PDB file of C-alpha atoms in Angstrom:
ATOM      1  CA  MET A1116      51.145   0.369 -19.298  1.00 52.00           C
ATOM      2  CA  PHE A1117      49.395  -0.439 -15.788  1.00 52.00           C
ATOM      3  CA  ASP A1118      52.611   0.022 -13.962  1.00 60.00           C
ATOM      4  CA  THR A1119      52.476   3.611 -14.530  1.00 67.00           C
ATOM      5  CA  PRO A1120      50.369   6.049 -12.455  1.00 67.00           C
ATOM      6  CA  PHE A1121      48.214   6.726 -16.076  1.00 66.00           C
ATOM      7  CA  GLY A1122      47.516   3.036 -15.988  1.00 66.00           C
ATOM      8  CA  TRP A1123      46.370   2.918 -12.535  1.00 71.00           C
ATOM      9  CA  ILE A1124      44.352   6.521 -13.341  1.00 76.00           C
ATOM     10  CA  MET A1125      42.634   4.929 -16.540  1.00 79.00           C
ATOM     11  CA  ILE A1126      41.730   1.468 -14.267  1.00 78.00           C
ATOM     12  CA  SER A1127      40.456   3.562 -11.538  1.00 79.00           C
ATOM     13  CA  GLY A1128      38.132   5.622 -13.985  1.00 81.00           C
ATOM     14  CA  VAL A1129      36.562   2.565 -15.633  1.00 81.00           C
ATOM     15  CA  PHE A1130      35.631   1.076 -12.260  1.00 80.00           C
ATOM     16  CA  PHE A1131      34.154   3.830 -11.211  1.00 84.00           C
ATOM     17  CA  ALA A1132      32.586   4.483 -14.138  1.00 85.00           C
ATOM     18  CA  LEU A1133      31.181   0.752 -14.301  1.00 87.00           C
ATOM     19  CA  LEU A1134      29.932   1.194 -10.882  1.00 84.00           C
ATOM     20  CA  LEU A1135      28.200   4.710 -11.714  1.00 84.00           C
ATOM     21  CA  TYR A1136      26.340   2.906 -14.428  1.00 83.00           C
ATOM     22  CA  MET A1137      25.649  -0.021 -12.123  1.00 86.00           C
ATOM     23  CA  VAL A1138      23.895   2.225  -9.346  1.00 84.00           C
ATOM     24  CA  ILE A1139      22.055   4.108 -12.136  1.00 87.00           C
ATOM     25  CA  VAL A1140      20.512   1.213 -14.038  1.00 87.00           C
ATOM     26  CA  SER A1141      19.688  -0.393 -10.353  1.00 88.00           C
ATOM     27  CA  PRO A1142      16.226  -0.793  -9.651  1.00 91.00           C
ATOM     28  CA  ILE A1143      14.241   0.737  -6.402  1.00 91.00           C
ATOM     29  CA  VAL A1144      12.127  -1.844  -5.581  1.00 93.00           C
ATOM     30  CA  ILE A1145       8.447  -1.085  -3.799  1.00 92.00           C
ATOM     31  CA  ASP A1146       6.682  -4.044  -2.612  1.00 93.00           C
ATOM     32  CA  GLY A1147       3.025  -3.312  -1.006  1.00 91.00           C
ATOM     33  CA  HIS A1148       0.835  -5.111   0.868  1.00 91.00           C
ATOM     34  CA  TYR A1149      -2.456  -4.125   2.718  1.00 89.00           C
ATOM     35  CA  ARG A1150      -5.541  -6.482   4.511  1.00 88.00           C
ATOM     36  CA  ARG A1151      -8.883  -5.178   6.016  1.00 85.00           C
ATOM     37  CA  SER A1152     -10.636  -7.606   7.823  1.00 79.00           C
ATOM     38  CA  GLY A1153     -13.679  -6.709   9.741  1.00 71.00           C
ATOM     39  CA  ASN A1154     -12.352  -3.096  11.830  1.00 71.00           C
ATOM     40  CA  LYS A1155      -8.969  -4.373  11.612  1.00 75.00           C
ATOM     41  CA  ASP A1156      -6.424  -3.031   8.886  1.00 76.00           C
ATOM     42  CA  ASP A1157      -2.862  -3.891   8.068  1.00 80.00           C
ATOM     43  CA  ALA A1158      -0.251  -2.479   5.704  1.00 83.00           C
ATOM     44  CA  ALA A1159       3.468  -2.724   5.194  1.00 86.00           C
ATOM     45  CA  PHE A1160       5.921  -1.520   2.785  1.00 87.00           C
ATOM     46  CA  THR A1161       9.039  -2.211   1.517  1.00 90.00           C
ATOM     47  CA  VAL A1162      11.420  -0.486  -0.042  1.00 90.00           C
ATOM     48  CA  LYS A1163      14.994  -2.069  -1.850  1.00 89.00           C
ATOM     49  CA  LEU A1164      17.209  -0.015  -3.265  1.00 88.00           C
ATOM     50  CA  LEU A1165      20.833  -1.135  -4.759  1.00 83.00           C
ATOM     51  CA  TYR A1166      20.149  -4.823  -5.521  1.00 82.00           C
ATOM     52  CA  GLY A1167      18.289  -4.875  -2.261  1.00 79.00           C
ATOM     53  CA  LEU A1168      21.690  -3.361  -0.084  1.00 83.00           C
ATOM     54  CA  ILE A1169      19.477  -0.994   1.133  1.00 84.00           C
ATOM     55  CA  LYS A1170      15.661  -1.783   2.713  1.00 85.00           C
ATOM     56  CA  TYR A1171      13.599   0.003   4.372  1.00 83.00           C
ATOM     57  CA  ARG A1172      10.013  -1.506   5.831  1.00 82.00           C
ATOM     58  CA  ILE A1173       7.138   0.276   7.459  1.00 78.00           C
ATOM     59  CA  ASN A1174       4.728  -1.908   9.083  1.00 75.00           C
ATOM     60  CA  VAL A1175       1.330   0.087  10.053  1.00 66.00           C
ATOM     61  CA  PRO A1176      -0.547  -2.616  12.137  1.00 55.00           C
ATOM     62  CA  PHE A1177      -3.826  -0.643  13.007  1.00 55.00           C
ATOM     63  CA  VAL A1178      -5.121   2.734  13.329  1.00 53.00           C
ATOM     64  CA  ARG A1179      -7.365   3.867  16.477  1.00 52.00           C
ATOM     65  CA  PHE A1180      -9.639   6.841  16.885  1.00 47.00           C
ATOM     66  CA  THR A1181      -9.627   8.351  20.356  1.00 49.00           C
ATOM     67  CA  GLY A1182     -12.547  10.671  19.630  1.00 48.00           C
ATOM     68  CA  LYS A1183     -10.358  13.536  19.674  1.00 49.00           C
ATOM     69  CA  SER A1184      -7.515  12.245  17.499  1.00 47.00           C
ATOM     70  CA  ILE A1185      -6.309   9.570  15.457  1.00 50.00           C
ATOM     71  CA  GLN A1186      -3.753   7.815  16.779  1.00 52.00           C
ATOM     72  CA  LEU A1187      -1.223   5.728  14.120  1.00 54.00           C
ATOM     73  CA  LYS A1188       1.780   3.587  15.063  1.00 54.00           C
ATOM     74  CA  GLU A1189       4.210   2.005  13.215  1.00 53.00           C
ATOM     75  CA  LYS A1190       7.550  -0.111  13.004  1.00 53.00           C
ATOM     76  CA  ILE A1191       9.771   0.625  10.485  1.00 53.00           C
ATOM     77  CA  SER A1192      12.958  -1.134   9.772  1.00 56.00           C
ATOM     78  CA  THR A1193      15.755  -0.458   7.972  1.00 57.00           C
ATOM     79  CA  THR A1194      18.712  -2.432   6.615  1.00 56.00           C
ATOM     80  CA  SER A1195      21.684  -1.757   4.818  1.00 56.00           C
ATOM     81  CA  ALA A1196      25.054  -3.451   4.329  1.00 51.00           C
ATOM     82  CA  GLY A1197      23.827  -6.471   6.654  1.00 55.00           C
ATOM     83  CA  GLN A1198      23.088  -4.295   9.693  1.00 55.00           C
ATOM     84  CA  SER A1199      19.756  -3.706  10.468  1.00 57.00           C
ATOM     85  CA  ASP A1200      18.063  -1.330  12.846  1.00 56.00           C
ATOM     86  CA  SER A1201      14.172  -1.057  13.761  1.00 56.00           C
ATOM     87  CA  HIS A1202      11.797   1.211  16.147  1.00 51.00           C
ATOM     88  CA  LYS A1203       8.771   2.084  16.838  1.00 53.00           C
ATOM     89  CA  GLN A1204       7.310   5.289  16.145  1.00 52.00           C
ATOM     90  CA  GLN A1205       3.638   6.762  17.814  1.00 50.00           C
ATOM     91  CA  GLU A1206       1.844   9.610  15.996  1.00 53.00           C
ATOM     92  CA  GLU A1207      -1.153  11.348  17.466  1.00 52.00           C
ATOM     93  CA  ILE A1208      -3.165  13.773  14.513  1.00 52.00           C
ATOM     94  CA  ASP A1209      -5.990  15.712  15.406  1.00 53.00           C
ATOM     95  CA  ALA A1210      -8.423  18.538  14.076  1.00 58.00           C
ATOM     96  CA  GLU A1211      -5.502  21.568  14.219  1.00 65.00           C
ATOM     97  CA  ARG A1212      -2.732  19.509  12.740  1.00 62.00           C
ATOM     98  CA  VAL A1213      -5.024  18.401   9.767  1.00 61.00           C
ATOM     99  CA  VAL A1214      -5.998  22.039   8.921  1.00 66.00           C
ATOM    100  CA  ARG A1215      -2.492  22.794   8.843  1.00 66.00           C
ATOM    101  CA  LEU A1216      -1.422  19.556   6.916  1.00 64.00           C
ATOM    102  CA  ILE A1217      -3.741  20.587   4.224  1.00 68.00           C
ATOM    103  CA  ASP A1218      -2.737  24.184   4.078  1.00 69.00           C
ATOM    104  CA  GLN A1219       0.611  22.829   3.370  1.00 63.00           C
ATOM    105  CA  TRP A1220      -0.061  20.516   1.004  1.00 66.00           C
ATOM    106  CA  LYS A1221      -2.595  23.610  -1.295  1.00 67.00           C
ATOM    107  CA  GLN A1222       0.985  25.674  -0.772  1.00 64.00           C
ATOM    108  CA  LEU A1223       3.170  22.640  -2.119  1.00 63.00           C
ATOM    109  CA  LEU A1224       0.629  21.981  -5.117  1.00 63.00           C
ATOM    110  CA  GLU A1225       0.457  25.420  -5.703  1.00 63.00           C
ATOM    111  CA  MET A1226       4.293  25.358  -6.611  1.00 59.00           C
ATOM    112  CA  THR A1227       4.402  22.529  -8.328  1.00 57.00           C
ATOM    113  CA  ARG A1228       1.435  23.177 -10.606  1.00 59.00           C
ATOM    114  CA  ASP A1229       3.841  22.888 -13.624  1.00 56.00           C
ATOM    115  CA  PHE A1230       5.465  19.572 -12.586  1.00 62.00           C
ATOM    116  CA  THR A1231       2.363  17.008 -13.637  1.00 66.00           C
ATOM    117  CA  GLY A1232       4.805  16.893 -16.795  1.00 69.00           C
ATOM    118  CA  VAL A1233       7.560  15.557 -14.835  1.00 68.00           C
ATOM    119  CA  VAL A1234       5.136  13.695 -12.457  1.00 71.00           C
ATOM    120  CA  LYS A1235       4.255  11.630 -15.907  1.00 76.00           C
ATOM    121  CA  HIS A1236       6.983  11.456 -17.397  1.00 78.00           C
ATOM    122  CA  ALA A1237       8.790  10.013 -14.127  1.00 79.00           C
ATOM    123  CA  LEU A1238       5.484   7.294 -14.101  1.00 81.00           C
ATOM    124  CA  GLU A1239       5.858   6.434 -17.331  1.00 84.00           C
ATOM    125  CA  ARG A1240       9.289   4.749 -16.465  1.00 88.00           C
ATOM    126  CA  VAL A1241       7.612   2.604 -13.210  1.00 91.00           C
ATOM    127  CA  ASP A1242       6.695  -1.269 -13.899  1.00 92.00           C
ATOM    128  CA  VAL A1243       4.505  -2.767 -12.209  1.00 94.00           C
ATOM    129  CA  LEU A1244       5.489  -6.471 -12.031  1.00 93.00           C
ATOM    130  CA  ARG A1245       2.462  -7.933  -9.598  1.00 94.00           C
ATOM    131  CA  TRP A1246      -1.116  -6.345  -8.877  1.00 94.00           C
ATOM    132  CA  ARG A1247      -3.347  -8.504  -7.060  1.00 95.00           C
ATOM    133  CA  TRP A1248      -6.226  -7.462  -5.208  1.00 94.00           C
ATOM    134  CA  THR A1249      -9.188  -9.902  -3.661  1.00 94.00           C
ATOM    135  CA  THR A1250     -12.125  -8.655  -2.204  1.00 93.00           C
ATOM    136  CA  SER A1251     -15.047 -10.689  -0.165  1.00 93.00           C
ATOM    137  CA  VAL A1252     -18.066  -8.851   0.657  1.00 91.00           C
ATOM    138  CA  GLY A1253     -21.584  -9.578   1.931  1.00 91.00           C
ATOM    139  CA  THR A1254     -24.822  -7.899   2.903  1.00 88.00           C
ATOM    140  CA  GLY A1255     -26.905 -10.307   4.355  1.00 86.00           C
ATOM    141  CA  ASP A1256     -29.061 -10.213   1.448  1.00 88.00           C
ATOM    142  CA  ALA A1257     -28.348 -11.960  -1.691  1.00 89.00           C
ATOM    143  CA  MET A1258     -29.959  -9.085  -4.180  1.00 90.00           C
ATOM    144  CA  TRP A1259     -27.875  -6.343  -2.349  1.00 91.00           C
ATOM    145  CA  THR A1260     -24.699  -8.678  -2.093  1.00 91.00           C
ATOM    146  CA  ALA A1261     -25.094  -9.504  -5.845  1.00 91.00           C
ATOM    147  CA  MET A1262     -25.113  -5.080  -6.319  1.00 91.00           C
ATOM    148  CA  ALA A1263     -22.386  -5.222  -3.928  1.00 91.00           C
ATOM    149  CA  THR A1264     -19.875  -7.688  -5.649  1.00 92.00           C
ATOM    150  CA  GLY A1265     -20.703  -5.906  -8.954  1.00 92.00           C
ATOM    151  CA  LEU A1266     -19.850  -2.112  -7.506  1.00 92.00           C
ATOM    152  CA  VAL A1267     -16.467  -3.332  -6.288  1.00 92.00           C
ATOM    153  CA  TRP A1268     -16.153  -5.083 -10.081  1.00 93.00           C
ATOM    154  CA  SER A1269     -16.793  -1.767 -11.351  1.00 93.00           C
ATOM    155  CA  ILE A1270     -14.158   0.273  -9.186  1.00 91.00           C
ATOM    156  CA  LYS A1271     -11.278  -2.283  -9.962  1.00 92.00           C
ATOM    157  CA  THR A1272     -11.701  -2.289 -13.177  1.00 92.00           C
ATOM    158  CA  SER A1273     -11.705   1.385 -13.286  1.00 92.00           C
ATOM    159  CA  ALA A1274      -8.653   0.963 -11.109  1.00 90.00           C
ATOM    160  CA  ILE A1275      -6.899  -0.859 -13.501  1.00 91.00           C
ATOM    161  CA  GLY A1276      -7.973   1.061 -16.516  1.00 91.00           C
ATOM    162  CA  LEU A1277      -6.418   4.428 -14.891  1.00 89.00           C
ATOM    163  CA  LEU A1278      -3.511   2.204 -13.264  1.00 89.00           C
ATOM    164  CA  SER A1279      -2.417   1.198 -16.956  1.00 89.00           C
ATOM    165  CA  GLN A1280      -2.417   4.844 -18.701  1.00 87.00           C
ATOM    166  CA  VAL A1281       0.160   5.892 -15.617  1.00 87.00           C
ATOM    167  CA  VAL A1282       2.545   3.130 -15.754  1.00 90.00           C
ATOM    168  CA  HIS A1283       3.633  -0.162 -17.295  1.00 90.00           C
ATOM    169  CA  LEU A1284       2.108  -3.308 -16.738  1.00 91.00           C
ATOM    170  CA  LYS A1285       4.090  -6.556 -16.490  1.00 90.00           C
ATOM    171  CA  SER A1286       2.035  -8.655 -15.929  1.00 89.00           C
ATOM    172  CA  SER A1287      -1.852  -9.135 -15.910  1.00 91.00           C
ATOM    173  CA  PRO A1288      -3.599  -8.126 -13.083  1.00 91.00           C
ATOM    174  CA  GLU A1289      -4.823 -10.792 -11.082  1.00 93.00           C
ATOM    175  CA  MET A1290      -8.694  -9.844  -9.221  1.00 93.00           C
ATOM    176  CA  GLN A1291     -11.126 -11.314  -7.262  1.00 93.00           C
ATOM    177  CA  VAL A1292     -14.543 -10.558  -5.990  1.00 93.00           C
ATOM    178  CA  ASN A1293     -15.923 -13.238  -3.820  1.00 93.00           C
ATOM    179  CA  PRO A1294     -19.860 -12.644  -3.040  1.00 93.00           C
ATOM    180  CA  VAL A1295     -20.824 -13.905   1.011  1.00 91.00           C
ATOM    181  CA  TYR A1296     -24.290 -14.191   0.600  1.00 90.00           C
ATOM    182  CA  ASN A1297     -25.255 -15.759   4.438  1.00 87.00           C
ATOM    183  CA  ARG A1298     -23.866 -12.868   6.270  1.00 88.00           C
ATOM    184  CA  PRO A1299     -22.672  -9.487   6.348  1.00 88.00           C
ATOM    185  CA  ALA A1300     -18.628  -9.367   5.465  1.00 88.00           C
ATOM    186  CA  PHE A1301     -16.379  -7.312   3.744  1.00 90.00           C
ATOM    187  CA  THR A1302     -12.104  -8.571   3.614  1.00 91.00           C
ATOM    188  CA  THR A1303     -10.068  -6.683   1.181  1.00 92.00           C
ATOM    189  CA  GLU A1304      -6.538  -7.827   0.747  1.00 93.00           C
ATOM    190  CA  TRP A1305      -4.404  -6.211  -1.970  1.00 93.00           C
ATOM    191  CA  SER A1306      -0.315  -6.928  -2.947  1.00 94.00           C
ATOM    192  CA  CYS A1307       1.924  -4.548  -5.221  1.00 94.00           C
ATOM    193  CA  ILE A1308       5.480  -5.496  -6.594  1.00 95.00           C
ATOM    194  CA  ALA A1309       6.538  -1.621  -8.718  1.00 94.00           C
ATOM    195  CA  GLN A1310      10.101  -0.559  -9.825  1.00 93.00           C
ATOM    196  CA  ILE A1311      11.233   2.736 -11.611  1.00 91.00           C
ATOM    197  CA  ARG A1312      15.112   2.897 -12.246  1.00 90.00           C
ATOM    198  CA  PHE A1313      17.545   4.472  -9.431  1.00 89.00           C
ATOM    199  CA  GLY A1314      18.721   7.506 -12.330  1.00 87.00           C
ATOM    200  CA  TYR A1315      15.166   8.363 -13.356  1.00 86.00           C
ATOM    201  CA  ALA A1316      13.966   8.517  -9.882  1.00 85.00           C
ATOM    202  CA  ILE A1317      16.885  10.786  -9.183  1.00 86.00           C
ATOM    203  CA  LEU A1318      16.770  12.715 -11.921  1.00 83.00           C
ATOM    204  CA  ALA A1319      12.679  13.490 -11.096  1.00 79.00           C
ATOM    205  CA  GLY A1320      13.568  14.324  -7.546  1.00 77.00           C
ATOM    206  CA  LEU A1321      16.410  16.912  -9.065  1.00 80.00           C
ATOM    207  CA  GLN A1322      13.697  18.382 -11.393  1.00 76.00           C
ATOM    208  CA  LEU A1323      11.473  18.728  -8.002  1.00 71.00           C
ATOM    209  CA  PHE A1324      14.216  20.021  -5.955  1.00 73.00           C
ATOM    210  CA  ILE A1325      15.336  22.722  -8.991  1.00 73.00           C
ATOM    211  CA  ARG A1326      11.680  23.830  -9.008  1.00 68.00           C
ATOM    212  CA  LEU A1327      11.045  24.244  -5.030  1.00 65.00           C
ATOM    213  CA  LYS A1328      13.974  26.003  -5.021  1.00 68.00           C
ATOM    214  CA  LYS A1329      12.732  29.243  -7.086  1.00 67.00           C
ATOM    215  CA  TRP A1330      10.170  29.368  -4.038  1.00 62.00           C
ATOM    216  CA  LYS A1331      11.047  30.755  -0.853  1.00 61.00           C
ATOM    217  CA  GLY A1332      10.710  28.381   2.068  1.00 58.00           C
ATOM    218  CA  GLY A1333       9.589  25.700  -0.669  1.00 57.00           C
ATOM    219  CA  VAL A1334      12.344  23.164   0.067  1.00 57.00           C
ATOM    220  CA  LYS A1335      11.698  23.993   3.766  1.00 62.00           C
ATOM    221  CA  LEU A1336       8.262  23.251   3.390  1.00 58.00           C
ATOM    222  CA  TRP A1337       8.814  19.855   1.317  1.00 60.00           C
ATOM    223  CA  GLN A1338      10.754  18.909   4.765  1.00 58.00           C
ATOM    224  CA  ASN A1339       8.323  19.355   6.793  1.00 58.00           C
ATOM    225  CA  ILE A1340       5.321  17.603   5.252  1.00 53.00           C
ATOM    226  CA  LEU A1341       7.854  14.632   4.762  1.00 54.00           C
ATOM    227  CA  PHE A1342       9.454  14.325   8.202  1.00 50.00           C
ATOM    228  CA  LYS A1343       6.692  15.559  10.339  1.00 49.00           C
ATOM    229  CA  ALA A1344       3.380  15.194   8.836  1.00 45.00           C
TER     230      ALA A1344
END
C-alpha cells in the first residue's frame, strides 16, 4: 500500500497532522525576573516557543531620568534553530509621547471593551509554575520598620489572592519579607515562570484580531502600540 501514491499521501498526511498537534500542544514558556536594589533596576524576560527552539529575551538593565524625558536602554536577543541575534535598543519617552500613548491605549480599550471574556478565558489556561518574591525593607526606626514589613506582607498576599483567581498556581508561592532594623533599606527580587499552550494563545490572538478588524484602523493602532511604544 505504501508503494502507491495514495500510500505516500496518507503517510504525509499523518506526519503533518502529528506535527501540527505537537505545535498546538507545545507550551509558550515565559520566564521573568526583576530586581530592585537602591536606585538600580534590573529586569529580564525570556519567552520560549516550540519546545525551546525559538527563544526571545529582553534585558532592561536600567531606567535613566534626564529631567525632560525618560531613557530606556534594553538588550534584545533572539535564538532560532541554534542561530542567535542580539542588538541593543534605546528609547526616549517625553511628555508628548506619554500623552500620545495614553490616548492610543484609551482607543484600544474602547475597541476591546467586550473582550474581557476572551482575556479571562485565556488567563484561565495560564499555569504559573514558579512564583518567588523576596523583599527586604527598613526605615531606620524599629516601629516604622515593623509597620512597613506588615504593609509589604499585605500587598504580597493581596497580589497572590488576585493572581490565584485568574490563573492556575501549580506550586506554592515562595514569599519572604525581611525587616532591616538598623538602617533605611529597600530591596526586592521577583521571579516567575508561567506557560500557556500554543493553541490557546493563537486562538486568543485570532479572536482579538477579528474584533480589531471590525474597527477602522484597529489593527494599525495595535501595531503602533506594540512595535512603536
